Amino acid sequence: MPGPFAGFKWLALMNDWSVFAEGFVQTILLSALGLTLALGLGIFFGLLGTSHVKLFKLLNRVYVEFIQNTPLVIQIFFLYHGLPHLGIMLPVFVVGVLGVGVYHGAYIAEVIRAGVESVPKGQLEAAYSQGFSYWGAMIHIVLPQAKRISYPPLTNQAVNLIKNTSVLAMVAGGELMYHADSWSSNNLYYGPSYVVTGLLYLSLCFPLATYAKRMERKLEVSS
Amino acid sequence: MIKVQGVNKFFGPLHVLKDIHLNVDSGEKVVVIGPSGSGKSTLIRCMNLLETPSTGQIVIDGVDITAPKAPITKVRESVAMVFQQFNLYPHKTVLENLTLAPTLIKKISRDEASESGLAFLERVGLREKADAYPAQLSGGQQQRVAIARALNMRPTVMLFDEPTSALDPEMIQEVLDVMVDLAKEGITMVVVTHEMGFAKQVADQVIFMDGGKILEKGSPEHFFTNPEHDRTKLFLSRILR
């Protein structure tokens, strides 16, 4: 009986490379759009968390705690299997973007909140004293400073988001993990399929993680 | 120029400003002194609404800034503040610190703001530091930059909130020199400070605060030679050694 990594299995994979390429491209698209959504939600809810208005703070806490303390799989299942019962049918790609976007938005909200709170209060006061509005002060004074501190953890969130798009395989998400899974469950060539898939994720995540580490070291040096 | 009428301020149960009345004329230099916790910083921070008075009225150049929907950002364009901790923008160069608000808020052209900014840096003796970042400067230099940043807004009122309290003793004088020089102009100045020499030299009116109240106000001559209140005498005897 041939081993799990027999040569002909690799050949079969190479013949069907376009299946993996398609999944890879979908994963990149899903990650890019998911990250955009996550950043938007994260900045919005993160700033709500820094507000002095109790209701805004509460909204931040509800979003962050609810999303961070339930599994991503359940959130995806809710979007994919739950919403249709309410008459909302979303294409699986949209489920993916919403799923990882909302999930990582909650983590990014905490990163943003911590970043903004790390900027001394005097910065906002100096900006106010010069006639800046709240948003003007945020955009020109506070957020650029919060950004420096937030970059490394934000990059880590981007890495996690890319990896977590693989959860979409459970609802036929059309991304890399799904294609690897369905290709190999047809021919049972699991070995090469999962190795290549793992390497493809690595090729996306490793450079980002390295970049984050380097920035972190730079921050330590400068502070 | 500045009219403070019946202002009270509470922080929770703490009554930090008690029925404050104060008039500052255009061009007048007012120095506010008093022990820590007397409410003097809170009072000056009410004048640009960094703190909102709980009751009472503050009118700046005819505009009631304590009214609901007062155009506070507009008023702040001409009421500059210099802080104890400098609060320069650390991610911007010295010159960018000076030009940011004038270009974004007052919509002055970049060239014009840079030109006047460099002139103000020259005046505080730091033109050669235009491209440095705040972290590369000493405390005294940072505070001089902060004064230049305030001036580049072309304010009619300058508020100084303990501008030398966070400085090493040997850097205090360079900042005071800039402020004395500034006081020769027509600009209205309100200065919270412990520098009695400065008060004697430039003040038109000295205000003594304690326990959230204005205990005494008057000319420096009256104040330093002939104070009325025992509390003022005690404070002065402790601080003037």
Short mmCIF file of N, CA, C and O in Angstrom, two decimals, chain A residues 48-153:
data_model
loop_
_atom_site.label_atom_id
_atom_site.label_comp_id
_atom_site.label_asym_id
_atom_site.label_seq_id
_atom_site.Cartn_x
_atom_site.Cartn_y
_atom_site.Cartn_z
N LEU A 48 -15.33 54.22 20.56
CA LEU A 48 -16.47 54.24 21.48
C LEU A 48 -16.00 53.88 22.89
O LEU A 48 -16.44 54.45 23.88
N GLY A 49 -15.06 52.93 22.95
CA GLY A 49 -14.56 52.48 24.26
C GLY A 49 -13.76 53.54 24.99
O GLY A 49 -13.63 53.48 26.21
N THR A 50 -13.20 54.50 24.26
CA THR A 50 -12.43 55.55 24.92
C THR A 50 -13.30 56.75 25.29
O THR A 50 -12.83 57.70 25.90
N SER A 51 -14.58 56.69 24.89
CA SER A 51 -15.47 57.83 25.14
C SER A 51 -15.83 57.94 26.62
O SER A 51 -15.71 56.98 27.38
N HIS A 52 -16.25 59.13 27.02
CA HIS A 52 -16.71 59.31 28.39
C HIS A 52 -18.21 59.06 28.49
O HIS A 52 -18.77 59.02 29.58
N VAL A 53 -18.87 58.91 27.33
CA VAL A 53 -20.31 58.67 27.33
C VAL A 53 -20.57 57.21 27.71
O VAL A 53 -20.05 56.30 27.07
N LYS A 54 -21.34 57.00 28.76
CA LYS A 54 -21.54 55.64 29.28
C LYS A 54 -22.14 54.69 28.24
O LYS A 54 -21.73 53.54 28.13
N LEU A 55 -23.10 55.22 27.46
CA LEU A 55 -23.77 54.38 26.48
C LEU A 55 -22.76 53.88 25.43
O LEU A 55 -22.79 52.71 25.03
N PHE A 56 -21.85 54.77 25.01
CA PHE A 56 -20.84 54.39 24.01
C PHE A 56 -19.92 53.30 24.57
O PHE A 56 -19.60 52.32 23.90
N LYS A 57 -19.52 53.50 25.82
CA LYS A 57 -18.66 52.51 26.49
C LYS A 57 -19.36 51.16 26.55
O LYS A 57 -18.75 50.11 26.32
N LEU A 58 -20.66 51.21 26.87
CA LEU A 58 -21.43 49.98 26.99
C LEU A 58 -21.50 49.25 25.65
O LEU A 58 -21.31 48.03 25.57
N LEU A 59 -21.74 50.02 24.57
CA LEU A 59 -21.80 49.42 23.23
C LEU A 59 -20.48 48.71 22.92
O LEU A 59 -20.45 47.59 22.40
N ASN A 60 -19.38 49.37 23.26
CA ASN A 60 -18.05 48.79 23.05
C ASN A 60 -17.92 47.47 23.81
O ASN A 60 -17.49 46.46 23.26
N ARG A 61 -18.33 47.47 25.08
CA ARG A 61 -18.17 46.26 25.91
C ARG A 61 -19.03 45.13 25.38
O ARG A 61 -18.60 43.98 25.32
N VAL A 62 -20.28 45.43 25.03
CA VAL A 62 -21.19 44.38 24.55
C VAL A 62 -20.61 43.72 23.31
O VAL A 62 -20.51 42.50 23.21
N TYR A 63 -20.17 44.54 22.36
CA TYR A 63 -19.60 44.01 21.12
C TYR A 63 -18.36 43.16 21.41
O TYR A 63 -18.26 42.00 21.00
N VAL A 64 -17.42 43.75 22.15
CA VAL A 64 -16.14 43.07 22.38
C VAL A 64 -16.33 41.77 23.16
O VAL A 64 -15.85 40.71 22.76
N GLU A 65 -17.08 41.83 24.26
CA GLU A 65 -17.21 40.64 25.10
C GLU A 65 -18.00 39.55 24.40
O GLU A 65 -17.66 38.38 24.48
N PHE A 66 -19.07 39.94 23.72
CA PHE A 66 -19.92 38.95 23.05
C PHE A 66 -19.12 38.22 21.98
O PHE A 66 -19.15 37.00 21.88
N ILE A 67 -18.40 38.97 21.17
CA ILE A 67 -17.68 38.35 20.05
C ILE A 67 -16.45 37.60 20.52
O ILE A 67 -16.15 36.50 20.05
N GLN A 68 -15.73 38.18 21.50
CA GLN A 68 -14.49 37.52 21.93
C GLN A 68 -14.76 36.24 22.72
O GLN A 68 -13.90 35.37 22.79
N ASN A 69 -15.94 36.14 23.31
CA ASN A 69 -16.20 35.00 24.18
C ASN A 69 -17.13 33.96 23.58
O ASN A 69 -17.68 33.14 24.30
N THR A 70 -17.32 34.01 22.27
CA THR A 70 -18.01 32.92 21.58
C THR A 70 -17.11 32.47 20.44
O THR A 70 -16.38 33.28 19.87
N PRO A 71 -17.14 31.16 20.10
CA PRO A 71 -16.23 30.67 19.05
C PRO A 71 -16.59 31.24 17.68
O PRO A 71 -17.76 31.45 17.36
N LEU A 72 -15.56 31.48 16.90
CA LEU A 72 -15.76 31.97 15.53
C LEU A 72 -16.63 31.00 14.74
O LEU A 72 -17.49 31.42 13.95
N VAL A 73 -16.44 29.69 14.96
CA VAL A 73 -17.22 28.69 14.20
C VAL A 73 -18.71 28.91 14.41
O VAL A 73 -19.50 28.86 13.46
N ILE A 74 -19.09 29.18 15.65
CA ILE A 74 -20.52 29.37 15.94
C ILE A 74 -21.03 30.63 15.26
O ILE A 74 -22.14 30.68 14.74
N GLN A 75 -20.20 31.68 15.26
CA GLN A 75 -20.61 32.93 14.60
C GLN A 75 -20.80 32.70 13.10
O GLN A 75 -21.74 33.22 12.49
N ILE A 76 -19.88 31.94 12.50
CA ILE A 76 -20.00 31.63 11.07
C ILE A 76 -21.25 30.77 10.82
O ILE A 76 -22.01 31.03 9.88
N PHE A 77 -21.48 29.76 11.68
CA PHE A 77 -22.67 28.92 11.52
C PHE A 77 -23.94 29.74 11.64
O PHE A 77 -24.91 29.52 10.93
N PHE A 78 -23.92 30.71 12.55
CA PHE A 78 -25.09 31.57 12.71
C PHE A 78 -25.36 32.32 11.40
O PHE A 78 -26.50 32.38 10.93
N LEU A 79 -24.29 32.89 10.81
CA LEU A 79 -24.47 33.64 9.57
C LEU A 79 -24.93 32.73 8.43
O LEU A 79 -25.76 33.10 7.61
N TYR A 80 -24.38 31.52 8.41
CA TYR A 80 -24.61 30.63 7.26
C TYR A 80 -25.90 29.82 7.41
O TYR A 80 -26.67 29.68 6.47
N HIS A 81 -26.12 29.26 8.62
CA HIS A 81 -27.28 28.39 8.83
C HIS A 81 -28.41 29.11 9.54
O HIS A 81 -29.58 28.76 9.37
N GLY A 82 -28.08 30.12 10.37
CA GLY A 82 -29.09 30.78 11.18
C GLY A 82 -29.86 31.85 10.42
O GLY A 82 -31.09 31.85 10.41
N LEU A 83 -29.12 32.72 9.77
CA LEU A 83 -29.77 33.85 9.09
C LEU A 83 -30.80 33.43 8.04
O LEU A 83 -31.84 34.08 7.92
N PRO A 84 -30.57 32.36 7.26
CA PRO A 84 -31.58 31.96 6.27
C PRO A 84 -32.96 31.74 6.89
O PRO A 84 -33.98 31.98 6.25
N HIS A 85 -32.99 31.28 8.17
CA HIS A 85 -34.28 31.09 8.84
C HIS A 85 -34.98 32.42 9.08
O HIS A 85 -36.19 32.47 9.28
N LEU A 86 -34.20 33.49 9.10
CA LEU A 86 -34.80 34.82 9.24
C LEU A 86 -35.03 35.45 7.87
O LEU A 86 -35.29 36.64 7.76
N GLY A 87 -34.85 34.64 6.84
CA GLY A 87 -35.09 35.13 5.48
C GLY A 87 -33.91 35.87 4.89
O GLY A 87 -34.05 36.54 3.87
N ILE A 88 -32.74 35.78 5.54
CA ILE A 88 -31.57 36.47 5.00
C ILE A 88 -30.60 35.43 4.43
O ILE A 88 -30.03 34.64 5.19
N MET A 89 -30.48 35.38 3.11
CA MET A 89 -29.57 34.44 2.48
C MET A 89 -28.34 35.20 2.00
O MET A 89 -28.44 36.04 1.11
N LEU A 90 -27.20 34.93 2.59
CA LEU A 90 -25.98 35.62 2.18
C LEU A 90 -25.11 34.66 1.38
O LEU A 90 -24.99 33.49 1.73
N PRO A 91 -24.48 35.16 0.29
CA PRO A 91 -23.51 34.33 -0.42
C PRO A 91 -22.39 33.94 0.55
O PRO A 91 -22.08 34.70 1.47
N VAL A 92 -21.80 32.78 0.34
CA VAL A 92 -20.85 32.27 1.32
C VAL A 92 -19.62 33.19 1.44
O VAL A 92 -19.04 33.32 2.51
N PHE A 93 -19.29 33.87 0.34
CA PHE A 93 -18.15 34.80 0.41
C PHE A 93 -18.45 35.95 1.37
O PHE A 93 -17.60 36.37 2.16
N VAL A 94 -19.69 36.44 1.31
CA VAL A 94 -20.10 37.52 2.21
C VAL A 94 -20.11 37.03 3.66
O VAL A 94 -19.69 37.74 4.58
N VAL A 95 -20.58 35.80 3.85
CA VAL A 95 -20.54 35.19 5.18
C VAL A 95 -19.11 35.21 5.71
O VAL A 95 -18.84 35.56 6.87
N GLY A 96 -18.18 34.87 4.83
CA GLY A 96 -16.77 34.83 5.22
C GLY A 96 -16.26 36.19 5.63
O GLY A 96 -15.65 36.36 6.70
N VAL A 97 -16.50 37.19 4.78
CA VAL A 97 -16.01 38.55 5.07
C VAL A 97 -16.62 39.06 6.38
O VAL A 97 -15.92 39.57 7.25
N LEU A 98 -17.96 38.89 6.49
CA LEU A 98 -18.63 39.33 7.72
C LEU A 98 -18.12 38.58 8.93
O LEU A 98 -17.84 39.17 9.98
N GLY A 99 -17.98 37.26 8.77
CA GLY A 99 -17.58 36.42 9.90
C GLY A 99 -16.23 36.83 10.47
O GLY A 99 -16.13 37.22 11.63
N VAL A 100 -15.18 36.78 9.63
CA VAL A 100 -13.85 37.12 10.15
C VAL A 100 -13.74 38.61 10.45
O VAL A 100 -13.04 39.02 11.38
N GLY A 101 -14.44 39.44 9.67
CA GLY A 101 -14.39 40.89 9.89
C GLY A 101 -14.94 41.27 11.26
O GLY A 101 -14.30 41.99 12.02
N VAL A 102 -16.14 40.76 11.57
CA VAL A 102 -16.76 41.10 12.85
C VAL A 102 -15.96 40.49 14.00
O VAL A 102 -15.74 41.13 15.03
N TYR A 103 -15.50 39.25 13.79
CA TYR A 103 -14.74 38.56 14.85
C TYR A 103 -13.46 39.33 15.19
O TYR A 103 -13.21 39.67 16.34
N HIS A 104 -12.67 39.64 14.18
CA HIS A 104 -11.40 40.31 14.46
C HIS A 104 -11.59 41.80 14.75
O HIS A 104 -10.74 42.41 15.39
N GLY A 105 -12.71 42.36 14.30
CA GLY A 105 -13.04 43.74 14.66
C GLY A 105 -13.06 43.91 16.18
O GLY A 105 -12.61 44.92 16.72
N ALA A 106 -13.57 42.88 16.87
CA ALA A 106 -13.65 42.95 18.33
C ALA A 106 -12.26 42.99 18.95
O ALA A 106 -12.02 43.73 19.92
N TYR A 107 -11.36 42.19 18.40
CA TYR A 107 -9.99 42.21 18.93
C TYR A 107 -9.28 43.52 18.59
O TYR A 107 -8.56 44.08 19.40
N ILE A 108 -9.52 43.99 17.36
CA ILE A 108 -8.87 45.24 16.95
C ILE A 108 -9.42 46.41 17.77
O ILE A 108 -8.69 47.34 18.10
N ALA A 109 -10.71 46.34 18.14
CA ALA A 109 -11.28 47.40 18.97
C ALA A 109 -10.49 47.54 20.27
O ALA A 109 -10.22 48.65 20.74
N GLU A 110 -10.11 46.40 20.85
CA GLU A 110 -9.33 46.44 22.09
C GLU A 110 -7.93 47.00 21.84
O GLU A 110 -7.41 47.75 22.66
N VAL A 111 -7.35 46.64 20.70
CA VAL A 111 -6.02 47.16 20.36
C VAL A 111 -6.08 48.69 20.21
O VAL A 111 -5.24 49.42 20.74
N ILE A 112 -7.10 49.16 19.51
CA ILE A 112 -7.25 50.61 19.27
C ILE A 112 -7.51 51.34 20.59
O ILE A 112 -6.91 52.38 20.88
N ARG A 113 -8.40 50.76 21.40
CA ARG A 113 -8.72 51.40 22.68
C ARG A 113 -7.45 51.54 23.52
O ARG A 113 -7.15 52.62 24.05
N ALA A 114 -6.69 50.46 23.62
CA ALA A 114 -5.45 50.50 24.41
C ALA A 114 -4.47 51.52 23.82
O ALA A 114 -3.82 52.26 24.55
N GLY A 115 -4.39 51.56 22.48
CA GLY A 115 -3.48 52.49 21.83
C GLY A 115 -3.85 53.93 22.12
O GLY A 115 -3.00 54.75 22.47
N VAL A 116 -5.14 54.25 21.98
CA VAL A 116 -5.60 55.62 22.22
C VAL A 116 -5.39 56.00 23.69
O VAL A 116 -4.94 57.10 24.00
N GLU A 117 -5.66 55.05 24.60
CA GLU A 117 -5.52 55.36 26.02
C GLU A 117 -4.06 55.50 26.43
O GLU A 117 -3.76 56.08 27.48
N SER A 118 -3.14 54.99 25.59
CA SER A 118 -1.72 55.12 25.92
C SER A 118 -1.20 56.52 25.56
O SER A 118 -0.12 56.92 25.99
N VAL A 119 -1.97 57.28 24.77
CA VAL A 119 -1.54 58.65 24.43
C VAL A 119 -1.93 59.57 25.58
O VAL A 119 -3.09 59.58 26.00
N PRO A 120 -0.96 60.33 26.13
CA PRO A 120 -1.27 61.17 27.29
C PRO A 120 -2.43 62.13 27.02
O PRO A 120 -2.59 62.64 25.91
N LYS A 121 -3.22 62.37 28.07
CA LYS A 121 -4.41 63.21 27.97
C LYS A 121 -4.03 64.62 27.50
O LYS A 121 -4.81 65.30 26.83
N GLY A 122 -2.84 65.07 27.86
CA GLY A 122 -2.38 66.41 27.49
C GLY A 122 -2.35 66.64 25.99
O GLY A 122 -2.46 67.77 25.53
N GLN A 123 -2.19 65.56 25.21
CA GLN A 123 -2.16 65.70 23.76
C GLN A 123 -3.51 66.17 23.23
O GLN A 123 -3.58 67.06 22.39
N LEU A 124 -4.56 65.55 23.75
CA LEU A 124 -5.91 65.94 23.33
C LEU A 124 -6.19 67.38 23.79
O LEU A 124 -6.76 68.18 23.05
N GLU A 125 -5.74 67.69 25.01
CA GLU A 125 -5.98 69.05 25.54
C GLU A 125 -5.24 70.10 24.72
O GLU A 125 -5.79 71.17 24.43
N ALA A 126 -3.98 69.78 24.34
CA ALA A 126 -3.22 70.73 23.53
C ALA A 126 -3.95 70.96 22.20
O ALA A 126 -4.08 72.10 21.74
N ALA A 127 -4.45 69.89 21.60
CA ALA A 127 -5.16 70.02 20.33
C ALA A 127 -6.44 70.84 20.51
O ALA A 127 -6.72 71.75 19.73
N TYR A 128 -7.21 70.52 21.57
CA TYR A 128 -8.42 71.30 21.85
C TYR A 128 -8.07 72.78 22.02
O TYR A 128 -8.75 73.66 21.51
N SER A 129 -6.98 73.04 22.76
CA SER A 129 -6.63 74.43 23.08
C SER A 129 -6.28 75.21 21.82
O SER A 129 -6.28 76.43 21.81
N GLN A 130 -5.94 74.48 20.73
CA GLN A 130 -5.62 75.17 19.48
C GLN A 130 -6.82 75.26 18.54
O GLN A 130 -6.67 75.69 17.40
N GLY A 131 -7.96 74.79 18.99
CA GLY A 131 -9.16 74.92 18.18
C GLY A 131 -9.54 73.67 17.39
O GLY A 131 -10.45 73.72 16.56
N PHE A 132 -8.86 72.54 17.66
CA PHE A 132 -9.25 71.31 16.99
C PHE A 132 -10.57 70.79 17.55
O PHE A 132 -10.84 70.91 18.74
N SER A 133 -11.39 70.17 16.68
CA SER A 133 -12.57 69.46 17.14
C SER A 133 -12.12 68.09 17.63
O SER A 133 -10.96 67.71 17.47
N TYR A 134 -13.05 67.32 18.22
CA TYR A 134 -12.71 65.98 18.69
C TYR A 134 -12.13 65.15 17.55
O TYR A 134 -11.08 64.54 17.68
N TRP A 135 -12.82 65.13 16.40
CA TRP A 135 -12.35 64.29 15.29
C TRP A 135 -11.06 64.81 14.69
O TRP A 135 -10.19 64.03 14.32
N GLY A 136 -10.94 66.14 14.60
CA GLY A 136 -9.69 66.71 14.10
C GLY A 136 -8.52 66.32 14.98
O GLY A 136 -7.45 65.93 14.50
N ALA A 137 -8.73 66.41 16.30
CA ALA A 137 -7.68 66.05 17.26
C ALA A 137 -7.34 64.57 17.15
O ALA A 137 -6.18 64.16 17.17
N MET A 138 -8.39 63.75 17.00
CA MET A 138 -8.16 62.30 16.87
C MET A 138 -7.33 62.00 15.62
O MET A 138 -6.34 61.28 15.67
N ILE A 139 -7.77 62.56 14.50
CA ILE A 139 -7.15 62.20 13.22
C ILE A 139 -5.72 62.72 13.12
O ILE A 139 -4.82 62.02 12.66
N HIS A 140 -5.49 63.95 13.59
CA HIS A 140 -4.16 64.55 13.37
C HIS A 140 -3.20 64.36 14.55
O HIS A 140 -2.00 64.37 14.36
N ILE A 141 -3.73 64.22 15.74
CA ILE A 141 -2.85 64.19 16.91
C ILE A 141 -2.84 62.83 17.60
O ILE A 141 -1.78 62.23 17.80
N VAL A 142 -4.01 62.33 17.98
CA VAL A 142 -4.04 61.16 18.86
C VAL A 142 -3.82 59.85 18.08
O VAL A 142 -2.95 59.05 18.44
N LEU A 143 -4.59 59.65 17.02
CA LEU A 143 -4.48 58.37 16.30
C LEU A 143 -3.09 58.12 15.71
O LEU A 143 -2.60 56.99 15.76
N PRO A 144 -2.42 59.14 15.12
CA PRO A 144 -1.07 58.87 14.62
C PRO A 144 -0.13 58.37 15.72
O PRO A 144 0.76 57.56 15.46
N GLN A 145 -0.32 58.85 16.94
CA GLN A 145 0.52 58.38 18.04
C GLN A 145 0.09 57.00 18.52
O GLN A 145 0.92 56.16 18.87
N ALA A 146 -1.24 56.77 18.52
CA ALA A 146 -1.74 55.46 18.93
C ALA A 146 -1.31 54.40 17.92
O ALA A 146 -1.05 53.25 18.27
N LYS A 147 -1.21 54.82 16.67
CA LYS A 147 -0.88 53.89 15.58
C LYS A 147 0.47 53.23 15.80
O LYS A 147 0.61 52.01 15.65
N ARG A 148 1.45 54.02 16.22
CA ARG A 148 2.79 53.48 16.46
C ARG A 148 2.74 52.31 17.43
O ARG A 148 3.38 51.29 17.23
N ILE A 149 1.97 52.50 18.50
CA ILE A 149 1.90 51.48 19.54
C ILE A 149 1.04 50.31 19.09
O ILE A 149 1.29 49.17 19.45
N SER A 150 0.04 50.61 18.24
CA SER A 150 -0.91 49.57 17.87
C SER A 150 -0.44 48.71 16.72
O SER A 150 -1.00 47.63 16.49
N TYR A 151 0.56 49.14 15.97
CA TYR A 151 0.93 48.40 14.76
C TYR A 151 1.29 46.94 15.01
O TYR A 151 0.73 46.06 14.33
N PRO A 152 2.21 46.65 15.93
CA PRO A 152 2.54 45.23 16.12
C PRO A 152 1.33 44.36 16.46
O PRO A 152 1.11 43.35 15.78
N PRO A 153 0.51 44.73 17.47
CA PRO A 153 -0.65 43.87 17.74
C PRO A 153 -1.66 43.84 16.58
O PRO A 153 -2.33 42.83 16.38
#
